[in-house]
Tab-separated table of C-alpha atoms in Angstrom:
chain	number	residue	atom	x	y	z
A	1	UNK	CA	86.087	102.343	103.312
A	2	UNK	CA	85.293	99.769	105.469
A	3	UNK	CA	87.126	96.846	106.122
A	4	UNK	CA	86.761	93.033	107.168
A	5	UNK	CA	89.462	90.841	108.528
A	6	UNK	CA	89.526	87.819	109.607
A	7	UNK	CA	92.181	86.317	112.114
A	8	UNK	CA	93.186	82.418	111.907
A	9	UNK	CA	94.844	81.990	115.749
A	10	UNK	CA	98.078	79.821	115.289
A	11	UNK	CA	97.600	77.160	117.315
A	12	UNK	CA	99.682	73.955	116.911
A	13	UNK	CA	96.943	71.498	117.615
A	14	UNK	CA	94.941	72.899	114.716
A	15	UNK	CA	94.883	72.079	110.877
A	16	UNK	CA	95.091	75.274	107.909
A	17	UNK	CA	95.277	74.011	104.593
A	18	UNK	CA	97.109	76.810	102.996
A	19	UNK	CA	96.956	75.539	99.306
A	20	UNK	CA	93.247	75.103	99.603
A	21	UNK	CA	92.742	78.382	101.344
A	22	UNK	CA	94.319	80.223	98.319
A	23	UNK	CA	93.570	78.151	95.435
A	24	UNK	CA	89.650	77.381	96.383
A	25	UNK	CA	88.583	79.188	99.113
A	26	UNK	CA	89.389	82.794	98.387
A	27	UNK	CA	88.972	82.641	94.790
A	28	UNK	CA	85.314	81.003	95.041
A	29	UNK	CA	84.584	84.093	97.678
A	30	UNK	CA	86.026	86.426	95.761
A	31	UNK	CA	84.331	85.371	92.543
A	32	UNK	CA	80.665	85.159	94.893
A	33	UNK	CA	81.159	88.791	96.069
A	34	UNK	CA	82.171	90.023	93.322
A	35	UNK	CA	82.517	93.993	92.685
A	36	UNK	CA	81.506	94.975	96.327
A	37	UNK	CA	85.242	93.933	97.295
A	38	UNK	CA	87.558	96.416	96.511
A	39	UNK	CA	90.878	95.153	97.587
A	40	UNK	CA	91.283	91.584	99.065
A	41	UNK	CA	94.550	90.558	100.922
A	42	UNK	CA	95.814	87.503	102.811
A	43	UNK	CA	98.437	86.931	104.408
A	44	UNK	CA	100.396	84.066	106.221
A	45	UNK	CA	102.470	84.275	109.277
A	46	UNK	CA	105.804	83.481	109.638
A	47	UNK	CA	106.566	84.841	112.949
A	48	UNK	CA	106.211	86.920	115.832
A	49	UNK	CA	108.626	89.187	117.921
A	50	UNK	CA	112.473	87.268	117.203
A	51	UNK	CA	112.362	83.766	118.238
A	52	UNK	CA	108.649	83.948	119.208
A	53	UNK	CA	106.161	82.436	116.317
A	54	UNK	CA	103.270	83.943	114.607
A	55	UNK	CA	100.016	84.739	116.346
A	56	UNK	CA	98.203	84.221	113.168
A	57	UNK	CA	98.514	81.467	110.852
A	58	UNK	CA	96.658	83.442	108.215
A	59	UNK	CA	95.272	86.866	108.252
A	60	UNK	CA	92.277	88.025	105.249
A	61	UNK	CA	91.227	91.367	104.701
A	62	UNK	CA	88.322	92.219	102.370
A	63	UNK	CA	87.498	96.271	101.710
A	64	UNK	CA	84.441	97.428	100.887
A	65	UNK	CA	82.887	101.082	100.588
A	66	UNK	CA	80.804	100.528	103.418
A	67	UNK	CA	79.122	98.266	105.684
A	68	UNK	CA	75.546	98.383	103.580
A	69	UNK	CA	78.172	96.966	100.977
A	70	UNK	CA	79.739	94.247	102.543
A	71	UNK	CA	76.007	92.926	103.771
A	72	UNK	CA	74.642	92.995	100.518
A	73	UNK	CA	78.130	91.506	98.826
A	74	UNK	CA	78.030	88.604	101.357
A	75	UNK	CA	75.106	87.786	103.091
A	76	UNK	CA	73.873	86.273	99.711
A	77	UNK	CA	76.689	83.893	99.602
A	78	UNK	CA	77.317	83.365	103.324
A	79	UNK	CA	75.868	79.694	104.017
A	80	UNK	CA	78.348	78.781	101.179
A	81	UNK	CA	81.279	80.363	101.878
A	82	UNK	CA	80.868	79.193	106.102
A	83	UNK	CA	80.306	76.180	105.002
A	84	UNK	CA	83.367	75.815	103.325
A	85	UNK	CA	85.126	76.815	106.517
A	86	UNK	CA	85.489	73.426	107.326
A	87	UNK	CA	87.591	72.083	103.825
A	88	UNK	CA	90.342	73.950	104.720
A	89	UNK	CA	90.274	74.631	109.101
A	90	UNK	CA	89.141	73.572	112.042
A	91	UNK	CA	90.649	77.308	113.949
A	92	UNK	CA	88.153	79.315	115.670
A	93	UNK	CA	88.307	82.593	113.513
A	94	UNK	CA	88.386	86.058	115.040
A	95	UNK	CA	86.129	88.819	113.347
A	96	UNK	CA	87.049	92.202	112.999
A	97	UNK	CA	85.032	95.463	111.085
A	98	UNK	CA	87.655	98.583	110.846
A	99	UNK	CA	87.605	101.780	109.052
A	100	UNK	CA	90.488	102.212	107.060
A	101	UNK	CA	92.163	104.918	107.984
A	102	UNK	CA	95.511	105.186	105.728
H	1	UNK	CA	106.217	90.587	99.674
H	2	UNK	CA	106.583	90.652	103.672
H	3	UNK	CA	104.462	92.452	105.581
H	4	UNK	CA	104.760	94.057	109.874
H	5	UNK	CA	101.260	94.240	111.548
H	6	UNK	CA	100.859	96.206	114.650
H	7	UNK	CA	97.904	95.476	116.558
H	8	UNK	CA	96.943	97.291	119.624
H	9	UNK	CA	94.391	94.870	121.550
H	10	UNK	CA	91.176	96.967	122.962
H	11	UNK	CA	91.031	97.341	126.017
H	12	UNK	CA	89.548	99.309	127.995
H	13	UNK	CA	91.668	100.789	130.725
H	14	UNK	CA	94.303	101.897	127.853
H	15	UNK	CA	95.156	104.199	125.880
H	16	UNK	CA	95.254	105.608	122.071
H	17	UNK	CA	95.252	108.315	121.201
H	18	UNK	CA	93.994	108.076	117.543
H	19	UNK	CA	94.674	111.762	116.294
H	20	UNK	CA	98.659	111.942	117.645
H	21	UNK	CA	98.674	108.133	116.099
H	22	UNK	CA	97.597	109.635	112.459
H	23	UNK	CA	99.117	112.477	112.136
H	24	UNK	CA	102.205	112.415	114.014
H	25	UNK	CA	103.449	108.765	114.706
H	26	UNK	CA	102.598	107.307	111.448
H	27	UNK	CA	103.784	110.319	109.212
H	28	UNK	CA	107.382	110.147	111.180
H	29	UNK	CA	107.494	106.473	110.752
H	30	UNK	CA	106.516	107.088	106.986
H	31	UNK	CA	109.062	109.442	106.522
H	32	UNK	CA	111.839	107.919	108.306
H	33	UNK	CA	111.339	104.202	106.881
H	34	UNK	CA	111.512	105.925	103.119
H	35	UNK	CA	110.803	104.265	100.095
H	36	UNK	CA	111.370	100.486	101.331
H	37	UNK	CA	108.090	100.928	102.879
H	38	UNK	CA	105.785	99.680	99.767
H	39	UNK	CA	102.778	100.319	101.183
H	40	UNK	CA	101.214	101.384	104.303
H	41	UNK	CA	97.856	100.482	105.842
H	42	UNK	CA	96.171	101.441	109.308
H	43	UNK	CA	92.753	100.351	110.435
H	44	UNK	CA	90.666	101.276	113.414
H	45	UNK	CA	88.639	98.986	115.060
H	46	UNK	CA	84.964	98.990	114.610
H	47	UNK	CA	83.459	96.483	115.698
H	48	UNK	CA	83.825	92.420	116.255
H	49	UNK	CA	80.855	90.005	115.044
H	50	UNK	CA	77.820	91.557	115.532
H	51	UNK	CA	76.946	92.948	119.310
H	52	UNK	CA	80.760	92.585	120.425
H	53	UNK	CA	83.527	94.974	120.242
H	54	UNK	CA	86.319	95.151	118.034
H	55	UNK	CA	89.429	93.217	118.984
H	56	UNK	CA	92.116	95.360	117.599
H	57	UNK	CA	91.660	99.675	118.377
H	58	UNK	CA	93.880	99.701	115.880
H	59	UNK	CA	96.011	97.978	113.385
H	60	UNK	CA	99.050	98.790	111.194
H	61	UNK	CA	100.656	97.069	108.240
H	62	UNK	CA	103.995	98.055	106.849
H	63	UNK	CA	104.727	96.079	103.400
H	64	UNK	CA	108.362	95.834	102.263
H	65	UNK	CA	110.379	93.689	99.271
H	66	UNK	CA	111.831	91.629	102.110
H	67	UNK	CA	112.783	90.925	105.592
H	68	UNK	CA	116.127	92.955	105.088
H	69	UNK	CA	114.609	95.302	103.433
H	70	UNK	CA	112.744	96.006	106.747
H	71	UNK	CA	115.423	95.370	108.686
H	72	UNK	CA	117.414	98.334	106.512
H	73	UNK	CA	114.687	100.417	107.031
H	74	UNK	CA	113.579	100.348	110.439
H	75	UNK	CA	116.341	99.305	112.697
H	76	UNK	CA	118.173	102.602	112.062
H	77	UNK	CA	115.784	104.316	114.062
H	78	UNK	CA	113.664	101.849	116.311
H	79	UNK	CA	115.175	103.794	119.055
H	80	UNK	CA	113.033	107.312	118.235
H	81	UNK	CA	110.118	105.148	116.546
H	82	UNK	CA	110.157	102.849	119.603
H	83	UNK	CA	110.272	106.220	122.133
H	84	UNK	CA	107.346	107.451	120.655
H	85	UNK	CA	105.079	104.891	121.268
H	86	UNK	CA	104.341	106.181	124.670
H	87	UNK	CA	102.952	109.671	123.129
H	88	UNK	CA	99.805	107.961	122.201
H	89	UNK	CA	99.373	104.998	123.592
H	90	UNK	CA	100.348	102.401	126.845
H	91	UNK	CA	98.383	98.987	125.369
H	92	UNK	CA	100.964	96.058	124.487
H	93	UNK	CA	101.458	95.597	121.465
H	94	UNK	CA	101.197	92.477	118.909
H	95	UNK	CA	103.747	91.802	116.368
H	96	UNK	CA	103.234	89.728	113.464
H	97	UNK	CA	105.272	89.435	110.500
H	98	UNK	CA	103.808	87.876	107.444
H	99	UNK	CA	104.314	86.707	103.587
H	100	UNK	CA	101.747	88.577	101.545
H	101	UNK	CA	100.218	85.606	99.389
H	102	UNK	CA	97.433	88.101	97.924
């Protein structure tokens, strides 16, 4: 199983609309992928070490069997989906492919 | 839901070792933290976007009911868990805790 996260950086200067993000964004991809994803996640930060805040405003994970699947899941619907980037941030995303291990 | 993420930047004058990390760290944390662990996830870093390297070698998520509920769990033996870090790896570690919204 391979694995797809994407990393919103928590910085203050930046906008995240949360209730977009949920109730628009990740449904539509989620509906657009459709059976290719096998688990979806997201999660939002609340806070660093103690006393220190979150690196990441909001964290998504998307798990597919394997890469093949992801790029024939996504790549249909990509345009779409980056274009809708910009309804809900302006945060410079950071990419990351894993295996899932556990 | 809240949710502790690990991540152990890549870089390349560090450590991890990935084998002690599987099947020695993460079984003793398993075991120690008990059932208020409610799920457990580790990734290892492919890749970033395409033609760059993955950010994270490695990334672990530890779900419990609550904040206490992790604090229950894990401060009782943060001392061994903490220790044990060095047997596998010397990178810096980020900390994130999270609310899991999906």
């Amino acid at each position: 199983m391979i694995k797809l996260s994407i990393f919103y950086p928590n910085a203050e200067e930046k906008k995240f609309d949360k209730d977009y993000y949920i109730n628009i964004h990740m449904p539509m991809s989620i509906k657009l992928q459709g059976s290719a994803v096998r688990r979806v996640n997201v999660d939002f930060g609340i806070s660093g070490l103690p006393g220190t805040k979150a690196p990441y405003i909001a964290i998504c994970h998307f798990v597919y069997d394997s890469f093949e699947a992801f790029e024939s899941a996504f790549v249909p619907h990509a345009d779409v989906l980056m274009k809708d980037i910009a309804n809900y941030t302006d945060i410079d995303t950071i990419i990351q492919f894993s295996e899932v291990k556990i």
